[in-house]
Every structure is written in C-alpha cells, then in structure tokens.
mmCIF file of C-alpha atoms in Angstrom:
data_model
loop_
_atom_site.group_PDB
_atom_site.id
_atom_site.type_symbol
_atom_site.label_atom_id
_atom_site.label_comp_id
_atom_site.label_asym_id
_atom_site.label_seq_id
_atom_site.Cartn_x
_atom_site.Cartn_y
_atom_site.Cartn_z
ATOM 1 C CA LEU A 1 0.000 0.000 0.000
ATOM 2 C CA SER A 2 1.068 3.560 -0.657
ATOM 3 C CA PRO A 3 1.338 5.939 2.316
ATOM 4 C CA ALA A 4 -1.957 7.556 1.307
ATOM 5 C CA GLN A 5 -3.673 4.172 1.121
ATOM 6 C CA LYS A 6 -2.272 3.161 4.528
ATOM 7 C CA GLN A 7 -3.655 6.360 5.954
ATOM 8 C CA GLY A 8 -6.978 5.618 4.243
ATOM 9 C CA ALA A 9 -7.009 2.159 5.842
ATOM 10 C CA ASP A 10 -6.537 3.737 9.270
ATOM 11 C CA VAL A 11 -9.411 6.128 8.567
ATOM 12 C CA LEU A 12 -11.651 3.228 7.526
ATOM 13 C CA GLN A 13 -10.870 1.330 10.728
ATOM 14 C CA GLN A 14 -11.864 4.299 12.871
ATOM 15 C CA LEU A 15 -14.782 5.469 10.740
ATOM 16 C CA VAL A 16 -16.429 2.158 9.809
ATOM 17 C CA GLY A 17 -15.085 -0.097 12.572
ATOM 18 C CA THR A 18 -13.751 -2.773 10.226
ATOM 19 C CA ASP A 19 -10.695 -4.935 10.887
ATOM 20 C CA ALA A 20 -7.241 -4.017 9.571
ATOM 21 C CA LYS A 21 -7.205 -6.635 6.798
ATOM 22 C CA THR A 22 -10.535 -5.542 5.336
ATOM 23 C CA ALA A 23 -9.604 -1.875 5.705
ATOM 24 C CA GLU A 24 -6.336 -2.377 3.802
ATOM 25 C CA SER A 25 -8.118 -4.335 1.083
ATOM 26 C CA LEU A 26 -10.690 -1.560 0.670
ATOM 27 C CA ALA A 27 -8.088 1.210 0.730
ATOM 28 C CA SER A 28 -5.993 -0.557 -1.914
ATOM 29 C CA ARG A 29 -8.718 -0.118 -4.509
ATOM 30 C CA LEU A 30 -9.238 3.624 -3.971
ATOM 31 C CA THR A 31 -7.824 6.243 -6.332
ATOM 32 C CA PRO A 32 -6.189 9.411 -4.958
ATOM 33 C CA GLU A 33 -9.423 11.320 -5.589
ATOM 34 C CA GLU A 34 -11.428 8.681 -3.731
ATOM 35 C CA LEU A 35 -8.968 8.719 -0.829
ATOM 36 C CA LYS A 36 -9.488 12.473 -0.606
ATOM 37 C CA ALA A 37 -13.264 11.905 -0.619
ATOM 38 C CA LEU A 38 -12.769 9.411 2.226
ATOM 39 C CA GLY A 39 -10.982 12.084 4.241
ATOM 40 C CA ASP A 40 -13.824 14.517 3.535
ATOM 41 C CA LEU A 41 -16.317 11.875 4.665
ATOM 42 C CA ALA A 42 -14.461 11.435 7.957
ATOM 43 C CA ALA A 43 -14.369 15.202 8.518
ATOM 44 C CA THR A 44 -18.088 15.553 7.753
ATOM 45 C CA SER A 45 -18.851 12.652 10.097
ATOM 46 C CA GLY A 46 -17.012 14.416 12.903
ATOM 47 C CA LYS A 47 -18.968 17.609 12.301
ATOM 48 C CA PHE A 48 -22.314 15.810 12.162
ATOM 49 C CA SER A 49 -21.525 13.910 15.366
ATOM 50 C CA GLN A 50 -20.886 17.229 17.122
ATOM 51 C CA VAL A 51 -24.242 18.589 15.972
ATOM 52 C CA ILE A 52 -26.406 15.602 16.936
ATOM 53 C CA GLY A 53 -24.479 14.583 20.043
ATOM 54 C CA GLN A 54 -22.992 11.320 18.739
ATOM 55 C CA LYS A 55 -19.547 9.890 19.392
ATOM 56 C CA GLY A 56 -17.799 12.693 21.195
ATOM 57 C CA GLY A 57 -20.233 15.340 20.058
ATOM 58 C CA SER A 58 -21.521 17.941 22.472
ATOM 59 C CA LYS A 59 -24.613 20.057 22.841
ATOM 60 C CA THR A 60 -22.880 23.127 24.149
ATOM 61 C CA THR A 61 -23.768 26.561 22.862
ATOM 62 C CA ARG A 62 -22.433 27.213 19.397
ATOM 63 C CA SER A 63 -21.992 30.527 17.671
ATOM 64 C CA GLY A 64 -21.992 31.726 14.131
ATOM 65 C CA GLY A 65 -24.404 31.586 11.199
ATOM 66 C CA GLY A 66 -23.909 28.286 9.482
ATOM 67 C CA GLY A 67 -26.308 25.879 7.907
ATOM 68 C CA ARG A 68 -26.715 27.782 4.647
ATOM 69 C CA GLY A 69 -24.272 25.836 2.555
ATOM 70 C CA GLY A 70 -21.238 27.642 3.948
ATOM 71 C CA GLN A 71 -18.722 26.981 6.697
ATOM 72 C CA GLY A 72 -21.384 26.809 9.393
ATOM 73 C CA VAL A 73 -21.427 27.760 13.035
ATOM 74 C CA ALA A 74 -18.019 28.573 14.465
ATOM 75 C CA GLY A 75 -16.416 27.409 11.207
ATOM 76 C CA ASN A 76 -16.811 23.780 12.278
ATOM 77 C CA ARG A 77 -20.346 23.007 11.135
ATOM 78 C CA PRO A 78 -21.291 20.656 8.295
ATOM 79 C CA SER A 79 -22.365 22.194 5.006
ATOM 80 C CA LEU A 80 -26.138 21.828 4.636
ATOM 81 C CA ASP A 81 -28.277 21.788 1.519
ATOM 82 C CA PRO A 82 -29.323 25.470 1.234
ATOM 83 C CA GLU A 83 -32.712 24.849 -0.385
ATOM 84 C CA ALA A 84 -33.777 22.181 2.126
ATOM 85 C CA TRP A 85 -32.497 24.302 5.021
ATOM 86 C CA GLU A 86 -34.464 27.394 3.960
ATOM 87 C CA LYS A 87 -37.606 25.286 3.568
ATOM 88 C CA PHE A 88 -37.116 23.824 7.055
ATOM 89 C CA LEU A 89 -36.443 27.252 8.590
ATOM 90 C CA ASN A 90 -39.564 28.761 7.000
ATOM 91 C CA GLN A 91 -41.634 25.860 8.279
ATOM 92 C CA ILE A 92 -40.430 26.520 11.827
ATOM 93 C CA ARG A 93 -40.908 30.277 11.444
ATOM 94 C CA ASN A 94 -44.486 30.052 10.121
ATOM 95 C CA ASN A 95 -45.837 27.016 11.984
ATOM 96 C CA PRO A 96 -46.753 27.592 15.657
ATOM 97 C CA ALA A 97 -47.210 23.841 16.170
ATOM 98 C CA ALA A 98 -43.635 23.160 15.051
ATOM 99 C CA GLN A 99 -42.406 25.955 17.329
ATOM 100 C CA HIS A 100 -44.334 24.469 20.235
ATOM 101 C CA GLU A 101 -42.819 21.008 19.660
ATOM 102 C CA LEU A 102 -39.328 22.519 19.597
ATOM 103 C CA LEU A 103 -39.981 24.502 22.778
ATOM 104 C CA LYS A 104 -40.952 21.282 24.556
ATOM 105 C CA LYS A 105 -37.319 20.219 24.170
ATOM 106 C CA TYR A 106 -35.761 23.636 24.704
ATOM 107 C CA PRO A 107 -38.121 25.808 26.823
ATOM 108 C CA GLU A 108 -35.284 28.219 27.536
ATOM 109 C CA LEU A 109 -35.428 29.363 23.881
ATOM 110 C CA GLN A 110 -38.911 30.927 24.181
ATOM 111 C CA GLU A 111 -37.664 34.473 23.594
ATOM 112 C CA GLU A 112 -35.467 33.477 20.647
ATOM 113 C CA MET A 113 -38.356 31.532 19.087
ATOM 114 C CA ASN A 114 -40.686 34.530 19.383
ATOM 115 C CA GLN A 115 -38.028 36.625 17.648
ATOM 116 C CA LEU A 116 -37.779 34.048 14.844
ATOM 117 C CA ALA A 117 -41.572 33.890 14.457
ATOM 118 C CA GLY A 118 -41.605 37.675 14.153
ATOM 119 C CA GLY A 119 -39.343 37.501 11.102
ATOM 120 C CA GLY A 120 -35.979 37.884 12.798
ATOM 121 C CA ALA A 121 -32.882 35.768 12.236
ATOM 122 C CA PRO A 122 -32.293 32.835 14.616
ATOM 123 C CA SER A 123 -29.974 33.476 17.533
ATOM 124 C CA GLN A 124 -26.731 31.532 17.926
ATOM 125 C CA GLU A 125 -28.192 29.021 20.374
ATOM 126 C CA LEU A 126 -31.432 28.600 18.406
ATOM 127 C CA GLN A 127 -29.425 28.184 15.179
ATOM 128 C CA ALA A 128 -27.536 25.278 16.722
ATOM 129 C CA ARG A 129 -30.714 23.584 17.937
ATOM 130 C CA LEU A 130 -32.429 24.064 14.589
ATOM 131 C CA GLU A 131 -29.464 22.525 12.756
ATOM 132 C CA GLU A 132 -29.652 19.519 15.068
ATOM 133 C CA GLU A 133 -33.390 19.054 14.426
ATOM 134 C CA PHE A 134 -32.879 19.549 10.674
ATOM 135 C CA ILE A 135 -30.210 16.836 10.437
ATOM 136 C CA ARG A 136 -32.230 14.430 12.563
ATOM 137 C CA SER A 137 -35.369 14.935 10.450
ATOM 138 C CA GLN A 138 -33.651 14.885 7.036
ATOM 139 C CA GLY A 139 -30.986 12.289 7.762
ATOM 140 C CA PRO A 140 -27.262 13.114 7.498
ATOM 141 C CA MET A 141 -26.953 12.254 3.791
ATOM 142 C CA GLU A 142 -30.093 14.129 2.714
ATOM 143 C CA SER A 143 -28.949 17.171 4.700
ATOM 144 C CA LEU A 144 -25.873 17.633 2.507
ATOM 145 C CA PRO A 145 -25.709 19.565 -0.775
ATOM 146 C CA GLN A 146 -26.354 17.464 -3.872
ATOM 147 C CA THR A 147 -22.717 17.520 -4.996
ATOM 148 C CA GLU A 148 -21.497 16.115 -1.683
ATOM 149 C CA GLN A 149 -24.262 13.506 -1.656
ATOM 150 C CA LYS A 150 -23.125 12.289 -5.093
ATOM 151 C CA LYS A 151 -19.480 12.197 -4.003
ATOM 152 C CA TYR A 152 -20.182 10.110 -0.902
ATOM 153 C CA GLN A 153 -22.640 7.828 -2.704
ATOM 154 C CA ASP A 154 -20.001 7.017 -5.343
ATOM 155 C CA LEU A 155 -17.468 6.373 -2.595
ATOM 156 C CA GLY A 156 -19.968 4.173 -0.763
ATOM 157 C CA LYS A 157 -20.457 2.036 -3.876
ATOM 158 C CA LYS A 158 -16.703 1.593 -4.175
ATOM 159 C CA LEU A 159 -16.473 0.548 -0.519
ATOM 160 C CA GLY A 160 -19.603 -1.609 -0.526
ATOM 161 C CA LEU A 161 -21.622 0.666 1.801
ATOM 162 C CA ASN A 162 -25.323 1.192 1.170
ATOM 163 C CA GLU A 163 -27.312 4.366 1.885
ATOM 164 C CA GLN A 164 -28.286 3.278 5.390
ATOM 165 C CA GLU A 165 -24.693 2.450 6.298
ATOM 166 C CA LEU A 166 -23.460 5.780 4.903
ATOM 167 C CA ASN A 167 -25.988 7.629 7.071
ATOM 168 C CA GLN A 168 -24.817 5.553 10.011
ATOM 169 C CA VAL A 169 -21.177 6.464 9.397
ATOM 170 C CA LEU A 170 -22.014 10.139 8.829
ATOM 171 C CA SER A 171 -23.827 10.298 12.165
ATOM 172 C CA GLY A 172 -20.679 9.099 13.956
ATOM 173 C CA LYS A 173 -21.630 5.439 14.471
ATOM 174 C CA THR A 174 -19.536 2.480 13.362
ATOM 175 C CA LEU A 175 -21.190 -0.483 11.653
ATOM 176 C CA SER A 176 -22.713 -3.326 13.646
ATOM 177 C CA GLU A 177 -21.059 -6.747 13.825
ATOM 178 C CA LYS A 178 -23.495 -8.123 11.256
ATOM 179 C CA GLN A 179 -22.829 -5.246 8.866
ATOM 180 C CA LEU A 180 -19.064 -5.604 9.329
ATOM 181 C CA GLY A 181 -19.323 -9.330 8.632
ATOM 182 C CA ASN A 182 -21.207 -8.673 5.393
ATOM 183 C CA LEU A 183 -18.653 -6.045 4.382
ATOM 184 C CA ALA A 184 -15.721 -8.390 5.062
ATOM 185 C CA ARG A 185 -17.382 -11.175 3.074
ATOM 186 C CA LYS A 186 -18.062 -8.891 0.106
ATOM 187 C CA THR A 187 -14.469 -7.685 0.239
ATOM 188 C CA GLN A 188 -13.132 -11.261 0.159
ATOM 189 C CA GLN A 189 -15.411 -12.154 -2.743
ATOM 190 C CA SER A 190 -14.267 -9.077 -4.622
ATOM 191 C CA GLU A 191 -10.625 -10.020 -4.006
ATOM 192 C CA GLY A 192 -11.320 -13.498 -5.371
ATOM 193 C CA LYS A 193 -12.550 -11.990 -8.627
ATOM 194 C CA ARG A 194 -9.203 -10.306 -9.301
ATOM 195 C CA GLY A 195 -6.433 -11.879 -11.273
ATOM 196 C CA PRO A 196 -2.742 -11.309 -10.443
ATOM 197 C CA GLY A 197 -1.680 -7.783 -11.265
ATOM 198 C CA GLU A 198 -5.227 -6.546 -11.804
ATOM 199 C CA GLY A 199 -6.864 -3.582 -10.153
ATOM 200 C CA SER A 200 -9.654 -4.120 -7.672
ATOM 201 C CA PRO A 201 -13.142 -4.167 -9.181
ATOM 202 C CA THR A 202 -16.030 -2.194 -7.775
ATOM 203 C CA PHE A 203 -18.400 -4.223 -5.600
ATOM 204 C CA GLY A 204 -20.904 -6.148 -7.730
ATOM 205 C CA GLU A 205 -18.689 -6.303 -10.847
ATOM 206 C CA GLY A 206 -17.419 -9.561 -12.253
ATOM 207 C CA SER A 207 -13.950 -10.069 -13.739
ATOM 208 C CA ASN A 208 -13.229 -12.435 -16.570
ATOM 209 C CA GLY A 209 -9.661 -11.194 -16.559
ATOM 210 C CA GLY A 210 -8.899 -13.172 -13.389
ATOM 211 C CA ALA A 211 -9.489 -16.485 -15.113
ATOM 212 C CA ALA A 212 -7.622 -15.386 -18.206
ATOM 213 C CA ALA A 213 -4.636 -14.235 -16.156
ATOM 214 C CA GLY A 214 -4.676 -17.455 -14.144
ATOM 215 C CA ALA A 215 -4.711 -19.535 -17.288
ATOM 216 C CA ALA A 216 -1.853 -17.545 -18.774
ATOM 217 C CA LYS A 217 0.235 -17.946 -15.624
ATOM 218 C CA GLY A 218 -0.473 -21.588 -14.795
ATOM 219 C CA GLY A 219 -0.938 -22.885 -18.293
ATOM 220 C CA GLY A 220 -4.361 -24.235 -17.357
ATOM 221 C CA PRO A 221 -7.633 -24.036 -19.231
ATOM 222 C CA SER A 222 -9.617 -20.863 -19.684
ATOM 223 C CA SER A 223 -12.696 -19.915 -17.687
ATOM 224 C CA LEU A 224 -14.966 -21.381 -20.341
ATOM 225 C CA GLU A 225 -13.089 -24.672 -20.208
ATOM 226 C CA GLN A 226 -13.523 -24.708 -16.415
ATOM 227 C CA GLY A 227 -17.238 -23.921 -16.568
ATOM 228 C CA GLY A 228 -16.736 -20.713 -14.523
ATOM 229 C CA GLY A 229 -18.655 -18.563 -17.003
ATOM 230 C CA GLY A 230 -16.479 -15.499 -16.292
ATOM 231 C CA LYS A 231 -16.294 -16.116 -12.533
ATOM 232 C CA GLY A 232 -12.605 -15.361 -12.419
ATOM 233 C CA GLN A 233 -11.353 -18.759 -11.148
ATOM 234 C CA LYS A 234 -7.610 -19.366 -11.093
ATOM 235 C CA GLY A 235 -6.038 -21.109 -14.065
ATOM 236 C CA GLY A 236 -4.794 -24.660 -13.884
ATOM 237 C CA GLN A 237 -7.163 -25.731 -11.101
ATOM 238 C CA GLY A 238 -10.109 -27.090 -13.115
ATOM 239 C CA PRO A 239 -10.218 -30.334 -15.136
ATOM 240 C CA GLN A 240 -9.321 -30.344 -18.793
ATOM 241 C CA ALA A 241 -12.136 -29.858 -21.280
ATOM 242 C CA ARG A 242 -13.639 -33.002 -22.621
ATOM 243 C CA GLY A 243 -14.393 -33.326 -26.299
ATOM 244 C CA SER A 244 -17.857 -33.871 -27.673
ATOM 245 C CA LYS A 245 -18.935 -37.007 -29.529
ATOM 246 C CA ASN A 246 -17.754 -35.643 -32.852
ATOM 247 C CA GLY A 247 -14.440 -34.520 -31.331
ATOM 248 C CA ASN A 248 -14.703 -30.961 -32.674
ATOM 249 C CA LEU A 249 -16.407 -28.851 -29.994
ATOM 250 C CA PRO A 250 -15.342 -29.030 -26.334
ATOM 251 C CA SER A 251 -18.075 -29.736 -23.794
ATOM 252 C CA LEU A 252 -18.261 -28.092 -20.388
ATOM 253 C CA PRO A 253 -17.509 -30.248 -17.342
ATOM 254 C CA PRO A 254 -20.191 -30.652 -14.667
ATOM 255 C CA LEU A 255 -20.042 -28.332 -11.690
ATOM 256 C CA THR A 256 -18.150 -29.605 -8.702
ATOM 257 C CA ARG A 257 -19.807 -29.848 -5.299
ATOM 258 C CA GLU A 258 -18.049 -26.720 -4.121
ATOM 259 C CA GLN A 259 -19.178 -24.814 -7.211
ATOM 260 C CA ARG A 260 -22.785 -25.892 -6.711
ATOM 261 C CA GLN A 261 -22.651 -24.817 -3.072
ATOM 262 C CA GLU A 262 -21.173 -21.459 -4.039
ATOM 263 C CA LYS A 263 -23.863 -20.959 -6.673
ATOM 264 C CA ALA A 264 -26.605 -21.782 -4.149
ATOM 265 C CA ARG A 265 -25.053 -19.459 -1.583
ATOM 266 C CA LEU A 266 -25.008 -16.587 -4.062
ATOM 267 C CA LYS A 267 -28.685 -17.160 -4.842
ATOM 268 C CA VAL A 268 -29.518 -17.085 -1.137
ATOM 269 C CA GLU A 269 -27.549 -13.844 -0.723
ATOM 270 C CA GLN A 270 -29.403 -12.291 -3.649
ATOM 271 C CA ALA A 271 -32.754 -13.305 -2.146
ATOM 272 C CA LEU A 272 -31.781 -11.903 1.257
ATOM 273 C CA LYS A 273 -30.590 -8.682 -0.360
ATOM 274 C CA PHE A 274 -33.912 -8.370 -2.169
ATOM 275 C CA LEU A 275 -35.826 -8.905 1.084
ATOM 276 C CA GLU A 276 -33.617 -6.354 2.830
ATOM 277 C CA ASN A 277 -34.284 -3.756 0.132
ATOM 278 C CA ALA A 278 -38.010 -4.526 0.261
ATOM 279 C CA ALA A 279 -38.019 -4.102 4.041
ATOM 280 C CA VAL A 280 -36.191 -0.770 3.788
ATOM 281 C CA ALA A 281 -38.635 0.421 1.121
ATOM 282 C CA PHE A 282 -41.546 -0.616 3.324
ATOM 283 C CA LEU A 283 -40.095 1.307 6.265
ATOM 284 C CA TYR A 284 -39.640 4.392 4.091
ATOM 285 C CA LEU A 285 -43.256 4.175 2.915
ATOM 286 C CA ALA A 286 -44.481 3.653 6.476
ATOM 287 C CA ALA A 287 -42.490 6.683 7.636
ATOM 288 C CA VAL A 288 -43.897 8.827 4.818
ATOM 289 C CA TYR A 289 -47.428 7.680 5.636
ATOM 290 C CA LEU A 290 -46.918 8.430 9.331
ATOM 291 C CA LEU A 291 -45.585 11.903 8.533
ATOM 292 C CA TYR A 292 -48.589 12.508 6.295
ATOM 293 C CA ILE A 293 -51.009 11.482 9.068
ATOM 294 C CA LEU A 294 -49.224 13.736 11.556
ATOM 295 C CA PHE A 295 -49.243 16.611 9.074
ATOM 296 C CA VAL A 296 -52.992 16.271 8.498
ATOM 297 C CA LYS A 297 -53.605 15.976 12.226
ATOM 298 C CA PHE A 298 -51.674 19.131 13.053
ATOM 299 C CA SER A 299 -53.081 21.032 10.063
ATOM 300 C CA ASP A 300 -56.619 20.453 11.290
ATOM 301 C CA ARG A 301 -55.692 22.010 14.618
ATOM 302 C CA GLN A 302 -54.171 25.185 13.170
ATOM 303 C CA LYS A 303 -57.290 27.355 13.116
ATOM 304 C CA ASP A 304 -55.472 30.065 15.034
ATOM 305 C CA GLU A 305 -51.987 30.275 13.543
ATOM 306 C CA THR A 306 -51.179 33.513 15.343
ATOM 307 C CA LYS A 307 -51.229 32.057 18.855
ATOM 308 C CA PRO A 308 -47.688 32.248 20.324
ATOM 309 C CA VAL A 309 -47.868 29.078 22.447
ATOM 310 C CA GLY A 310 -49.754 25.770 22.649
ATOM 311 C CA ARG A 311 -53.435 24.945 22.300
ATOM 312 C CA LEU A 312 -55.777 23.452 24.866
ATOM 313 C CA ASN A 313 -55.126 19.778 25.329
ATOM 314 C CA ARG A 314 -57.856 17.184 25.680
ATOM 315 C CA ASP A 315 -57.865 17.216 29.491
ATOM 316 C CA ASP A 316 -58.144 21.020 29.580
ATOM 317 C CA ARG A 317 -61.086 20.963 27.180
ATOM 318 C CA LYS A 318 -62.863 18.318 29.262
ATOM 319 C CA SER A 319 -62.330 20.325 32.442
ATOM 320 C CA LEU A 320 -63.631 23.559 30.912
ATOM 321 C CA ALA A 321 -66.605 21.826 29.306
ATOM 322 C CA SER A 322 -67.514 20.345 32.687
ATOM 323 C CA GLU A 323 -67.335 23.767 34.373
ATOM 324 C CA LEU A 324 -69.444 25.282 31.608
ATOM 325 C CA ARG A 325 -72.123 22.601 31.994
ATOM 326 C CA GLN A 326 -72.221 23.106 35.759
ATOM 327 C CA MET A 327 -72.604 26.856 35.316
ATOM 328 C CA ARG A 328 -75.446 26.458 32.827
ATOM 329 C CA ALA A 329 -77.205 23.852 34.982
ATOM 330 C CA ARG A 330 -77.649 26.279 37.886
ATOM 331 C CA PRO A 331 -80.180 29.128 37.812
ATOM 332 C CA LEU A 332 -78.161 32.341 37.720
ATOM 333 C CA SER A 333 -79.101 35.967 37.611
ATOM 334 C CA PRO A 334 -77.876 37.913 34.561
ATOM 335 C CA GLN A 335 -75.210 39.608 36.688
ATOM 336 C CA GLU A 336 -73.971 36.266 38.082
ATOM 337 C CA GLU A 337 -73.876 34.743 34.597
ATOM 338 C CA VAL A 338 -71.736 37.623 33.286
ATOM 339 C CA VAL A 339 -69.252 37.432 36.183
ATOM 340 C CA LYS A 340 -68.911 33.630 36.117
ATOM 341 C CA SER A 341 -68.574 33.611 32.322
ATOM 342 C CA TYR A 342 -65.749 36.166 32.475
ATOM 343 C CA HIS A 343 -63.938 34.179 35.168
ATOM 344 C CA LEU A 344 -64.253 31.085 32.970
ATOM 345 C CA PHE A 345 -62.727 33.103 30.110
ATOM 346 C CA LEU A 346 -59.765 33.948 32.382
ATOM 347 C CA ARG A 347 -59.370 30.206 33.094
ATOM 348 C CA VAL A 348 -59.110 29.563 29.365
ATOM 349 C CA MET A 349 -56.387 32.187 28.969
ATOM 350 C CA GLU A 350 -54.411 30.658 31.842
ATOM 351 C CA MET A 351 -54.558 27.233 30.197
ATOM 352 C CA VAL A 352 -53.130 28.626 26.944
ATOM 353 C CA GLN A 353 -50.305 30.171 28.982
ATOM 354 C CA TYR A 354 -51.541 33.749 28.660
ATOM 355 C CA PRO A 355 -52.825 34.629 32.153
ATOM 356 C CA ARG A 356 -54.007 38.063 33.225
ATOM 357 C CA ALA A 357 -51.730 39.753 35.745
ATOM 358 C CA GLN A 358 -53.406 41.225 38.817
ATOM 359 C CA GLU A 359 -52.278 44.750 38.058
ATOM 360 C CA VAL A 360 -53.735 44.653 34.519
ATOM 361 C CA THR A 361 -57.291 45.944 34.160
ATOM 362 C CA PRO A 362 -59.867 43.916 32.183
ATOM 363 C CA THR A 363 -59.898 46.572 29.451
ATOM 364 C CA ASN A 364 -56.101 46.554 29.034
ATOM 365 C CA PHE A 365 -56.038 42.774 29.191
ATOM 366 C CA ALA A 366 -58.625 42.622 26.397
ATOM 367 C CA GLN A 367 -56.343 44.791 24.232
ATOM 368 C CA GLU A 368 -53.370 42.500 24.910
ATOM 369 C CA VAL A 369 -55.422 39.413 24.041
ATOM 370 C CA VAL A 370 -56.532 40.957 20.745
ATOM 371 C CA ARG A 371 -52.902 41.741 19.799
ATOM 372 C CA HIS A 372 -51.876 38.113 20.306
ATOM 373 C CA PHE A 373 -55.132 36.520 19.139
ATOM 374 C CA PRO A 374 -56.456 38.710 16.287
ATOM 375 C CA ARG A 375 -59.428 36.416 15.737
ATOM 376 C CA LEU A 376 -60.751 37.459 19.153
ATOM 377 C CA ARG A 377 -60.806 41.172 18.278
ATOM 378 C CA ASP A 378 -64.652 41.270 18.194
ATOM 379 C CA PRO A 379 -65.876 39.134 21.125
ATOM 380 C CA VAL A 380 -63.248 39.760 23.829
ATOM 381 C CA PRO A 381 -63.587 43.586 24.116
ATOM 382 C CA TYR A 382 -67.379 43.273 24.329
ATOM 383 C CA VAL A 383 -67.225 40.529 26.988
ATOM 384 C CA SER A 384 -64.751 42.622 29.018
ATOM 385 C CA GLU A 385 -66.857 45.787 28.695
ATOM 386 C CA VAL A 386 -70.053 44.111 29.935
ATOM 387 C CA PHE A 387 -68.131 42.498 32.797
ATOM 388 C CA CYS A 388 -66.736 45.884 33.918
ATOM 389 C CA GLN A 389 -70.212 47.458 33.812
ATOM 390 C CA VAL A 390 -71.645 44.679 35.984
ATOM 391 C CA PHE A 391 -68.761 43.948 38.354
ATOM 392 C CA TYR A 392 -67.383 47.448 38.897
ATOM 393 C CA GLY A 393 -70.312 49.645 37.871
ATOM 394 C CA LYS A 394 -72.988 47.499 39.574
ATOM 395 C CA ARG A 395 -75.277 47.965 36.581
ATOM 396 C CA GLU A 396 -78.244 45.827 35.685
ATOM 397 C CA VAL A 397 -77.989 43.656 32.568
ATOM 398 C CA GLU A 398 -80.739 44.147 30.039
ATOM 399 C CA SER A 399 -82.091 41.130 28.167
ATOM 400 C CA GLY A 400 -80.736 42.334 24.817
ATOM 401 C CA THR A 401 -77.298 42.964 26.273
ATOM 402 C CA LEU A 402 -77.287 39.519 27.905
ATOM 403 C CA GLU A 403 -78.093 37.793 24.603
ATOM 404 C CA GLN A 404 -75.279 39.665 22.839
ATOM 405 C CA PHE A 405 -72.931 38.811 25.711
ATOM 406 C CA ARG A 406 -73.778 35.112 25.383
ATOM 407 C CA GLY A 407 -73.163 35.203 21.635
ATOM 408 C CA HIS A 408 -69.733 36.819 22.021
ATOM 409 C CA PHE A 409 -68.842 34.467 24.868
ATOM 410 C CA LYS A 410 -69.604 31.474 22.602
ATOM 411 C CA LYS A 411 -67.336 32.948 19.910
ATOM 412 C CA VAL A 412 -64.462 33.108 22.394
ATOM 413 C CA PHE A 413 -64.900 29.485 23.428
ATOM 414 C CA ARG A 414 -65.302 28.312 19.831
ATOM 415 C CA GLN A 415 -61.851 29.688 18.943
ATOM 416 C CA PHE A 416 -60.345 27.254 21.457
ATOM 417 C CA GLY A 417 -62.290 24.192 20.325
ATOM 418 C CA LEU A 418 -65.024 24.478 22.989
ATOM 419 C CA ARG A 419 -68.787 24.429 22.536
#
C-alpha cells in the first residue's frame, strides 16, 4: 500500500469499525481522488456527530451563522443543503405547532423563538438547535448539498456501503457486527474476482480477466473450459475440457460440489438482499405515511396560527366543558352569569399560557389578548366591557345585552375548540 492508502485504511478502521485486513483491502482499490473523498467523509462525520451529540459530540452553545451551505457555526459546522435548510427554517418560522414542539425540548429558547416567528434571524443558540433538528429529520446524507451527496454515494459504492450504512457512518456510528461481517465477506469475494496484477473491481462487478490471467500464468484451461462462465477462477485448477462425440467442440464439465454450493449461496444472498431492500422500502413508505397522518392531524388544529404558544389539550377541554355545563345547569341571575362567564374566560387564557396579571385591568387585558389573538378582536372587548359594567359599575344587565354577551362568549370558546 502507498502511504496515502495506509492512511486511508486507518481512517476506515476508525470510521467504519472494520478490521485491519478488510480496511487495507478496501483502501488498496481507492484512487487518490477517492482517498481524498474518504478524508472529507471522515471530517463531515465528525462535524455531524458534534451537531447531533454522537460519538464525542456535544450540545454546548455554538456561535456563528452556518447551515446555509457555507462553513457553518463557528467554522466547524457541516455544510447543509441550502434549499432544504431554507424550507425547514420557514416551516419553523411560520408554523406555531412546530415551534411548540421545539420549545418542549428547549423551553429556555422561548424568547429566541418569538423573535424568529416575528421575522428575525435565529440566535446563535437557536441556530444550533435548529441545525440539530434539521439533520435528525432529514438524515445526514439528505442534509448535505447534492454535490457532496453524489461524491459520498459514489465512494460508498466503491467501498460496498449502502445508503443506510453511509448515514450511520455520517452520524458518527460504526457499523454493527453483522454489517461488518457482510462487508468483510463482500471484500473477500471481490478479491477473489481479481487476477494477479489486476486492479480491484467495484463491488458487484465480475472479472473475466482473473481467469484469463490465471490460465496464462499456470498454463491451465480458460474460464470457459472450467465452466466458470467469467467467474474469475484461477487457471490450472479445473479439469481439462472433454471433447464432444464428434471430437470438434469441447463440452463443459459438470459443476463440482463446491461450485454448486457457491452458486446456491449466491442465490440465497441475492434473495436476502432483495428482502432487505423490500423491508427498507416498506419502512420508508411507512415513515412517509406516518408523517402525512401527523401533518394532516396538526393542520386540522391550526385554526389560530397567530397564537404564540400551545393549544388546549384534551384534558383542559374536558375540564372547561364540565365547568361550563355546571354553570349552565344552575339558575343564575344575569349579573352572576356575566361574572362567572368572564372568570371562565380567564381560566381559558391561563390554560393557553396567557394569564391576566393582577395589576392589569380587564380593558387593558382585552387589548393585549386581541394583539396576540387577532381572531378574538370582536368578542373579547365586548365581553370585558359588559363584565366591567356589571362587576365594577354594579349595573343591571338588560335582556338584549345579555343575549349579545352570550353570543360573544360562545365565539371566544369556539376559537379554542369548545362548545
């Protein structure tokens, strides 16, 4: 091995987790350009592992403005696909449900998230968290620009790594024992298909030259005379061709027991590979279907997209509905109905994490609610005004005013999924 290939073998051992023999065999078949791509893959893996907390990565505060196809945060961030990143960022910026889910993980970023939702740029800490969520949702490979994806996919084919294994390596994880065993076996098979002095073939490629070179060296029969059919068997090891009845055309010898076993084993491997690909495709389809269901579910709940924090959960709605039924079941005077209804409205605002402070008057609180919940601009001021007239002004409630109050009160509850 050349010095560069030896270094590449060391990188493969650390990056993939393979043994030294397999690593050297894989490195021996890489061109200088592919060895450079291997080094880039290792560097990208280290950066990804820092972002998503794998293999020596950390979740400490990062600084900078990466993630837009450039150097990234602090100059040590992975390059991300700019189009996919902008789409992800806009989804977070414009979707309160997505913001709420992110704040469940990082509640300390409430202020930064409000700034982002208002059209501002993400802060340093929020940028780092968003990059982490982006890579986890997209997958390491899909997060990269198209040119880098193509480079690593070509390298993966040369090394015998599929898409799943490349994502695994990029996220900072070595292959499992089963995966390493498959890789070592494929490497040995690929070595067996080479003749002396030949370059290493790419995984999945046959080599008739191995048999030809073996025959030239050992003086034995060609691959056709051995019945190998281009399998690259060594010359001089198979039986001599037997002539046909007319003595003109040679006939192929029957397969040996070992050859039959090898042929059966290859068929089994092909069947298993097909099943593996089918299983992966099924998982992808299941994941897409699940994402679609979740998208529809959350879309149906986004009737008020301007609300800064979460909606009422099922338990909150049940509790409020029970209180509303109890209030309606009791005979109340118009004044009592107005006061109790307003207090129930305050309970709703507390449950959506927007409580009224004691020093804030009902009128000022109504103005604040309207600013944050524009769809409540009609009912809330009216409900607050009638409450102030009754509670502070000790006024009587006329029948027409009470009916209008009830109608506006229903509008408030309807905005939060209550009837």
